[in-house]
Amino acid sequence: MAYSEKVIEHYDNPRNVGSLNKGDDDVGTGIVGAPACGDVMKLQIKVEDGVIKDAKFKTYGCGSAIASSSLVTEWVKGMSIEEAGSIKNSQIAEELALPPVKIHCSVLAEDAIKAAIKDYQEKNGQADGQAQ
Amino acid sequence: MDHFERLGQPRQHALDRDALETEYLARAAKAHPDKVDQDDASAKRAAMETSAAINEAYRTLRDPAKRAEYLVKLGGRDLDSSDPDVGAPKMPQAFLMEMIEHRERVVDARSAGADALDDLREDVDGQQGDALAEAVLAIAKGDTEAASRHLVVRRYLQRLLDEIDDEG
């Protein structure tokens, strides 16, 4: 399959690979998996005053999954958690020009950022998803 | 017609491999497109379709993991779909975390050398076999839900094995 230039670029030069301290209160961790193919993705955010200051990911999967998570970590830095929570997989797929068979990789990245936000909110007593 | 009917087998995980192969060869020979009137285009096409279906059935049934996944699919869970209701069930966070840690172990083992990688491979291969065995037990009990969870575990572990073998 032909990958788009943007996918290859993120794959060759992924942004924000790594880990944040899962135990810190200001860190939210989202771990998601694609059962059909066995890809796993961990995406973490560090939040200060409702704004995402840092984001890291570790993705074990195909080029599209790595590119999708790399792109999302790049996008969310500097966003409020509300903005980050409204990112849609279709935006990721469009930016990376993902073919239909790889759309699930962008869904995985959307699920991962949402899971990270949820984890952060639960840690900080906002289990209902409301902002402070 | 499902794959089991196609090859005259009982719809269950335990199959007699020799009987399966014998049936496959006999049916594939009988359905061969060369056996029909070569001037009859529709008969030729029908024979090709039947042949393809027989081959597909054999490919699925001769592999124990594919056979188990197929039985689960007949039971209403298609593991190739990500729909949590009718597709592969979602795995708990703890399991996914474990898979991430496994992947990190692959990276560590690779830099530690061939022995470390072999040990890890053996370990993961064992777990993969256990997951399949659990799935087969669940299938025998008619528990599609439990079987689908074990088979998804197996898929994640299989993916890990592919990765170990990939650059190793």
CSV table of C-alpha atoms in Angstrom, one decimal:
chain,number,residue,atom,x,y,z
A,1,MET,CA,0.0,0.0,0.0
A,2,ALA,CA,1.2,3.5,-0.8
A,3,TYR,CA,1.5,5.7,2.3
A,4,SER,CA,1.0,9.5,1.9
A,5,GLU,CA,4.0,11.7,2.2
A,6,LYS,CA,2.7,13.0,5.5
A,7,VAL,CA,2.4,9.6,7.0
A,8,ILE,CA,5.9,8.7,5.9
A,9,GLU,CA,7.2,11.9,7.3
A,10,HIS,CA,5.6,11.3,10.7
A,11,TYR,CA,6.7,7.7,10.6
A,12,ASP,CA,10.4,8.6,9.8
A,13,ASN,CA,10.4,11.5,12.2
A,14,PRO,CA,7.8,10.9,14.9
A,15,ARG,CA,7.1,13.8,17.3
A,16,ASN,CA,6.8,13.4,21.0
A,17,VAL,CA,7.7,9.7,21.4
A,18,GLY,CA,8.1,8.8,25.0
A,19,SER,CA,6.4,8.6,28.3
A,20,LEU,CA,5.2,11.0,31.1
A,21,ASN,CA,4.9,9.9,34.7
A,22,LYS,CA,1.7,8.0,34.8
A,23,GLY,CA,1.4,8.5,38.6
A,24,ASP,CA,1.5,12.3,38.4
A,25,ASP,CA,-1.9,14.1,39.1
A,26,ASP,CA,-1.4,16.4,36.2
A,27,VAL,CA,-0.8,13.6,33.7
A,28,GLY,CA,-3.6,11.8,31.9
A,29,THR,CA,-2.9,8.4,30.2
A,30,GLY,CA,-5.0,6.8,27.5
A,31,ILE,CA,-4.2,3.3,26.3
A,32,VAL,CA,-6.2,1.9,23.4
A,33,GLY,CA,-5.9,-1.1,21.2
A,34,ALA,CA,-7.2,-2.2,17.8
A,35,PRO,CA,-8.3,-5.8,18.5
A,36,ALA,CA,-8.6,-6.7,14.8
A,37,CYS,CA,-4.9,-6.1,14.1
A,38,GLY,CA,-3.3,-6.0,17.5
A,39,ASP,CA,-2.0,-2.5,17.4
A,40,VAL,CA,-1.6,-0.7,20.7
A,41,MET,CA,-1.3,3.0,21.4
A,42,LYS,CA,-0.4,4.9,24.6
A,43,LEU,CA,-1.0,8.6,24.6
A,44,GLN,CA,-0.3,10.9,27.6
A,45,ILE,CA,-1.0,14.5,28.3
A,46,LYS,CA,0.3,16.9,30.9
A,47,VAL,CA,-2.2,19.6,31.9
A,48,GLU,CA,-1.7,22.9,33.5
A,49,ASP,CA,-4.7,25.3,34.2
A,50,GLY,CA,-6.8,23.4,31.8
A,51,VAL,CA,-4.3,23.6,29.0
A,52,ILE,CA,-2.2,20.7,27.6
A,53,LYS,CA,1.4,21.6,28.1
A,54,ASP,CA,3.0,18.4,26.9
A,55,ALA,CA,2.0,15.3,25.1
A,56,LYS,CA,3.8,12.0,24.5
A,57,PHE,CA,3.0,8.7,22.8
A,58,LYS,CA,4.1,5.2,22.3
A,59,THR,CA,2.5,3.4,19.5
A,60,TYR,CA,3.2,-0.2,18.4
A,61,GLY,CA,1.5,-0.6,15.1
A,62,CYS,CA,1.6,0.3,11.4
A,63,GLY,CA,2.9,3.5,9.9
A,64,SER,CA,-0.6,5.0,9.8
A,65,ALA,CA,-1.2,4.4,13.5
A,66,ILE,CA,2.2,5.9,14.4
A,67,ALA,CA,1.6,8.9,12.2
A,68,SER,CA,-1.9,9.4,13.6
A,69,SER,CA,-0.7,9.5,17.2
A,70,SER,CA,2.3,11.6,16.4
A,71,LEU,CA,0.1,14.1,14.7
A,72,VAL,CA,-2.4,14.2,17.6
A,73,THR,CA,0.4,14.9,20.2
A,74,GLU,CA,1.6,17.7,18.0
A,75,TRP,CA,-1.9,19.2,17.6
A,76,VAL,CA,-3.0,19.0,21.3
A,77,LYS,CA,0.0,20.9,22.7
A,78,GLY,CA,-1.3,24.3,23.7
A,79,MET,CA,-4.9,23.3,23.3
A,80,SER,CA,-7.4,23.4,26.2
A,81,ILE,CA,-8.6,19.9,27.2
A,82,GLU,CA,-12.1,20.8,25.7
A,83,GLU,CA,-10.5,21.6,22.3
A,84,ALA,CA,-8.4,18.5,22.4
A,85,GLY,CA,-11.4,16.4,23.3
A,86,SER,CA,-13.3,17.6,20.2
A,87,ILE,CA,-10.6,16.4,17.7
A,88,LYS,CA,-12.3,14.1,15.3
A,89,ASN,CA,-10.8,11.1,13.6
A,90,SER,CA,-11.9,12.5,10.2
A,91,GLN,CA,-9.6,15.5,10.7
A,92,ILE,CA,-6.7,13.2,11.4
A,93,ALA,CA,-7.5,11.0,8.4
A,94,GLU,CA,-7.8,14.1,6.2
A,95,GLU,CA,-4.6,15.6,7.3
A,96,LEU,CA,-2.7,12.4,6.7
A,97,ALA,CA,-4.6,11.4,3.6
A,98,LEU,CA,-5.3,8.0,5.0
A,99,PRO,CA,-6.9,5.5,2.7
A,100,PRO,CA,-10.2,3.8,3.8
A,101,VAL,CA,-8.5,0.7,5.1
A,102,LYS,CA,-6.4,2.8,7.5
A,103,ILE,CA,-9.2,5.0,8.9
A,104,HIS,CA,-9.3,2.8,12.0
A,105,CYS,CA,-5.8,4.1,12.8
A,106,SER,CA,-7.2,7.6,13.1
A,107,VAL,CA,-10.1,6.3,15.2
A,108,LEU,CA,-7.5,4.8,17.5
A,109,ALA,CA,-5.8,8.1,17.9
A,110,GLU,CA,-9.1,9.9,18.6
A,111,ASP,CA,-10.0,7.2,21.2
A,112,ALA,CA,-6.5,7.6,22.8
A,113,ILE,CA,-6.7,11.3,23.3
A,114,LYS,CA,-10.2,11.0,24.7
A,115,ALA,CA,-9.1,8.3,27.1
A,116,ALA,CA,-6.2,10.4,28.2
A,117,ILE,CA,-8.5,13.4,28.9
A,118,LYS,CA,-10.9,11.1,30.8
A,119,ASP,CA,-8.1,9.7,32.9
A,120,TYR,CA,-6.9,13.2,33.7
A,121,GLN,CA,-10.4,14.4,34.6
A,122,GLU,CA,-11.1,11.3,36.8
A,123,LYS,CA,-7.8,11.9,38.7
A,124,ASN,CA,-8.8,15.5,39.3
A,125,GLY,CA,-12.3,14.8,40.4
A,126,GLN,CA,-14.1,15.8,37.2
A,127,ALA,CA,-15.4,12.4,36.4
A,128,ASP,CA,-18.5,13.9,34.8
A,129,GLY,CA,-16.3,15.5,32.1
A,130,GLN,CA,-17.0,19.1,33.2
A,131,ALA,CA,-14.4,21.7,33.1
A,132,GLN,CA,-13.4,23.5,36.3
B,1,MET,CA,-23.1,-22.9,2.8
B,2,ASP,CA,-20.4,-22.5,5.5
B,3,HIS,CA,-16.8,-23.8,5.3
B,4,PHE,CA,-17.6,-26.9,7.4
B,5,GLU,CA,-20.5,-28.0,5.1
B,6,ARG,CA,-18.4,-27.1,2.1
B,7,LEU,CA,-15.8,-29.7,3.1
B,8,GLY,CA,-18.2,-32.2,4.7
B,9,GLN,CA,-17.0,-31.6,8.3
B,10,PRO,CA,-18.8,-31.4,11.6
B,11,ARG,CA,-19.1,-27.8,12.8
B,12,GLN,CA,-16.7,-28.1,15.7
B,13,HIS,CA,-13.1,-27.3,16.5
B,14,ALA,CA,-11.8,-30.8,16.8
B,15,LEU,CA,-11.4,-32.1,13.3
B,16,ASP,CA,-9.6,-35.1,11.9
B,17,ARG,CA,-6.8,-33.4,9.9
B,18,ASP,CA,-6.4,-36.4,7.5
B,19,ALA,CA,-10.1,-36.6,6.8
B,20,LEU,CA,-10.2,-32.9,6.2
B,21,GLU,CA,-7.3,-33.1,3.7
B,22,THR,CA,-8.8,-36.1,2.0
B,23,GLU,CA,-12.2,-34.4,1.6
B,24,TYR,CA,-10.6,-31.2,0.4
B,25,LEU,CA,-8.5,-32.9,-2.3
B,26,ALA,CA,-11.5,-35.0,-3.5
B,27,ARG,CA,-13.8,-32.0,-3.6
B,28,ALA,CA,-11.3,-29.7,-5.2
B,29,ALA,CA,-10.6,-32.2,-7.9
B,30,LYS,CA,-14.3,-32.7,-8.6
B,31,ALA,CA,-15.0,-29.0,-8.8
B,32,HIS,CA,-11.9,-28.2,-11.0
B,33,PRO,CA,-12.8,-25.7,-13.7
B,34,ASP,CA,-11.1,-27.9,-16.3
B,35,LYS,CA,-13.8,-30.5,-15.8
B,36,VAL,CA,-16.6,-28.4,-17.3
B,37,ASP,CA,-17.4,-27.7,-20.9
B,38,GLN,CA,-14.9,-25.1,-21.8
B,39,ASP,CA,-17.3,-23.4,-24.2
B,40,ASP,CA,-19.9,-22.9,-21.5
B,41,ALA,CA,-18.9,-19.6,-20.0
B,42,SER,CA,-21.4,-19.6,-17.1
B,43,ALA,CA,-20.5,-23.2,-16.1
B,44,LYS,CA,-16.8,-22.2,-16.2
B,45,ARG,CA,-17.4,-19.2,-14.0
B,46,ALA,CA,-19.5,-21.3,-11.5
B,47,ALA,CA,-16.8,-23.9,-11.3
B,48,MET,CA,-14.2,-21.2,-10.6
B,49,GLU,CA,-16.3,-19.8,-7.9
B,50,THR,CA,-16.9,-23.2,-6.3
B,51,SER,CA,-13.1,-23.9,-6.5
B,52,ALA,CA,-12.3,-20.6,-4.8
B,53,ALA,CA,-14.8,-21.3,-2.1
B,54,ILE,CA,-13.4,-24.8,-1.5
B,55,ASN,CA,-9.8,-23.4,-1.3
B,56,GLU,CA,-11.0,-20.7,1.1
B,57,ALA,CA,-12.8,-23.2,3.3
B,58,TYR,CA,-9.6,-25.4,3.5
B,59,ARG,CA,-7.3,-22.4,4.3
B,60,THR,CA,-9.6,-21.5,7.1
B,61,LEU,CA,-10.3,-24.9,8.6
B,62,ARG,CA,-6.8,-26.4,8.4
B,63,ASP,CA,-5.4,-23.7,10.7
B,64,PRO,CA,-6.5,-24.2,14.3
B,65,ALA,CA,-6.5,-20.4,15.1
B,66,LYS,CA,-8.4,-19.5,12.0
B,67,ARG,CA,-10.8,-22.4,12.6
B,68,ALA,CA,-11.5,-21.1,16.1
B,69,GLU,CA,-12.0,-17.5,14.8
B,70,TYR,CA,-14.4,-18.8,12.1
B,71,LEU,CA,-16.5,-20.7,14.7
B,72,VAL,CA,-16.7,-17.5,16.7
B,73,LYS,CA,-17.8,-15.7,13.6
B,74,LEU,CA,-20.5,-18.2,13.0
B,75,GLY,CA,-21.5,-17.6,16.6
B,76,GLY,CA,-22.0,-13.9,15.9
B,77,ARG,CA,-18.6,-12.3,16.6
B,78,ASP,CA,-16.5,-11.2,13.6
B,79,LEU,CA,-13.0,-10.5,15.0
B,80,ASP,CA,-12.1,-8.5,11.9
B,81,SER,CA,-14.7,-5.9,12.9
B,82,SER,CA,-14.0,-3.3,15.5
B,83,ASP,CA,-17.7,-2.9,16.4
B,84,PRO,CA,-17.8,-3.8,20.1
B,85,ASP,CA,-21.3,-5.4,19.8
B,86,VAL,CA,-20.7,-7.8,16.9
B,87,GLY,CA,-16.9,-7.5,16.4
B,88,ALA,CA,-13.8,-8.0,18.4
B,89,PRO,CA,-14.6,-7.2,22.1
B,90,LYS,CA,-12.7,-4.3,23.7
B,91,MET,CA,-9.9,-5.3,26.1
B,92,PRO,CA,-9.5,-3.9,29.6
B,93,GLN,CA,-6.9,-1.2,30.2
B,94,ALA,CA,-4.8,-3.5,32.3
B,95,PHE,CA,-4.4,-5.9,29.4
B,96,LEU,CA,-3.5,-3.2,26.9
B,97,MET,CA,-0.9,-1.8,29.4
B,98,GLU,CA,0.5,-5.3,29.6
B,99,MET,CA,0.8,-5.4,25.8
B,100,ILE,CA,2.6,-2.1,25.8
B,101,GLU,CA,5.0,-3.4,28.4
B,102,HIS,CA,5.5,-6.6,26.3
B,103,ARG,CA,6.4,-4.4,23.3
B,104,GLU,CA,8.9,-2.5,25.4
B,105,ARG,CA,10.4,-5.8,26.5
B,106,VAL,CA,10.8,-6.7,22.8
B,107,VAL,CA,12.9,-3.5,22.3
B,108,ASP,CA,15.0,-4.2,25.4
B,109,ALA,CA,15.5,-7.9,24.4
B,110,ARG,CA,16.5,-6.9,20.9
B,111,SER,CA,19.3,-4.7,22.3
B,112,ALA,CA,20.2,-7.4,24.9
B,113,GLY,CA,20.9,-10.0,22.2
B,114,ALA,CA,19.5,-13.1,20.5
B,115,ASP,CA,19.2,-15.2,23.7
B,116,ALA,CA,17.0,-12.6,25.4
B,117,LEU,CA,14.8,-12.4,22.3
B,118,ASP,CA,14.5,-16.2,22.0
B,119,ASP,CA,13.4,-16.4,25.7
B,120,LEU,CA,10.8,-13.7,25.1
B,121,ARG,CA,9.6,-15.4,22.0
B,122,GLU,CA,9.2,-18.7,23.7
B,123,ASP,CA,7.3,-17.0,26.6
B,124,VAL,CA,4.9,-15.1,24.3
B,125,ASP,CA,4.4,-18.1,22.0
B,126,GLY,CA,3.4,-20.2,25.1
B,127,GLN,CA,0.9,-17.5,26.1
B,128,GLN,CA,-0.5,-17.4,22.6
B,129,GLY,CA,-1.0,-21.2,22.7
B,130,ASP,CA,-2.7,-21.0,26.1
B,131,ALA,CA,-5.0,-18.3,24.8
B,132,LEU,CA,-6.0,-20.5,21.8
B,133,ALA,CA,-6.5,-23.5,24.1
B,134,GLU,CA,-8.8,-21.4,26.4
B,135,ALA,CA,-10.7,-20.3,23.3
B,136,VAL,CA,-11.2,-23.8,22.1
B,137,LEU,CA,-12.5,-24.8,25.5
B,138,ALA,CA,-15.0,-21.9,25.5
B,139,ILE,CA,-16.1,-22.9,22.0
B,140,ALA,CA,-16.8,-26.4,23.1
B,141,LYS,CA,-19.0,-25.0,25.9
B,142,GLY,CA,-20.8,-22.8,23.3
B,143,ASP,CA,-19.5,-19.7,25.0
B,144,THR,CA,-18.9,-17.4,22.0
B,145,GLU,CA,-18.3,-14.3,24.2
B,146,ALA,CA,-15.5,-15.9,26.3
B,147,ALA,CA,-14.0,-17.5,23.2
B,148,SER,CA,-13.9,-14.2,21.4
B,149,ARG,CA,-12.0,-12.6,24.3
B,150,HIS,CA,-9.4,-15.3,24.3
B,151,LEU,CA,-9.0,-15.1,20.6
B,152,VAL,CA,-8.5,-11.3,20.7
B,153,VAL,CA,-5.8,-11.9,23.4
B,154,ARG,CA,-4.3,-14.4,21.0
B,155,ARG,CA,-4.3,-11.8,18.1
B,156,TYR,CA,-2.5,-9.3,20.2
B,157,LEU,CA,0.1,-11.9,21.2
B,158,GLN,CA,0.4,-13.1,17.6
B,159,ARG,CA,1.0,-9.5,16.5
B,160,LEU,CA,3.7,-9.3,19.1
B,161,LEU,CA,5.3,-12.5,17.8
B,162,ASP,CA,5.3,-11.1,14.3
B,163,GLU,CA,7.1,-8.1,15.6
B,164,ILE,CA,9.7,-10.2,17.4
B,165,ASP,CA,10.3,-12.1,14.2
B,166,ASP,CA,10.2,-9.1,12.0
B,167,GLU,CA,13.5,-7.4,12.7
B,168,GLY,CA,14.9,-10.1,14.9
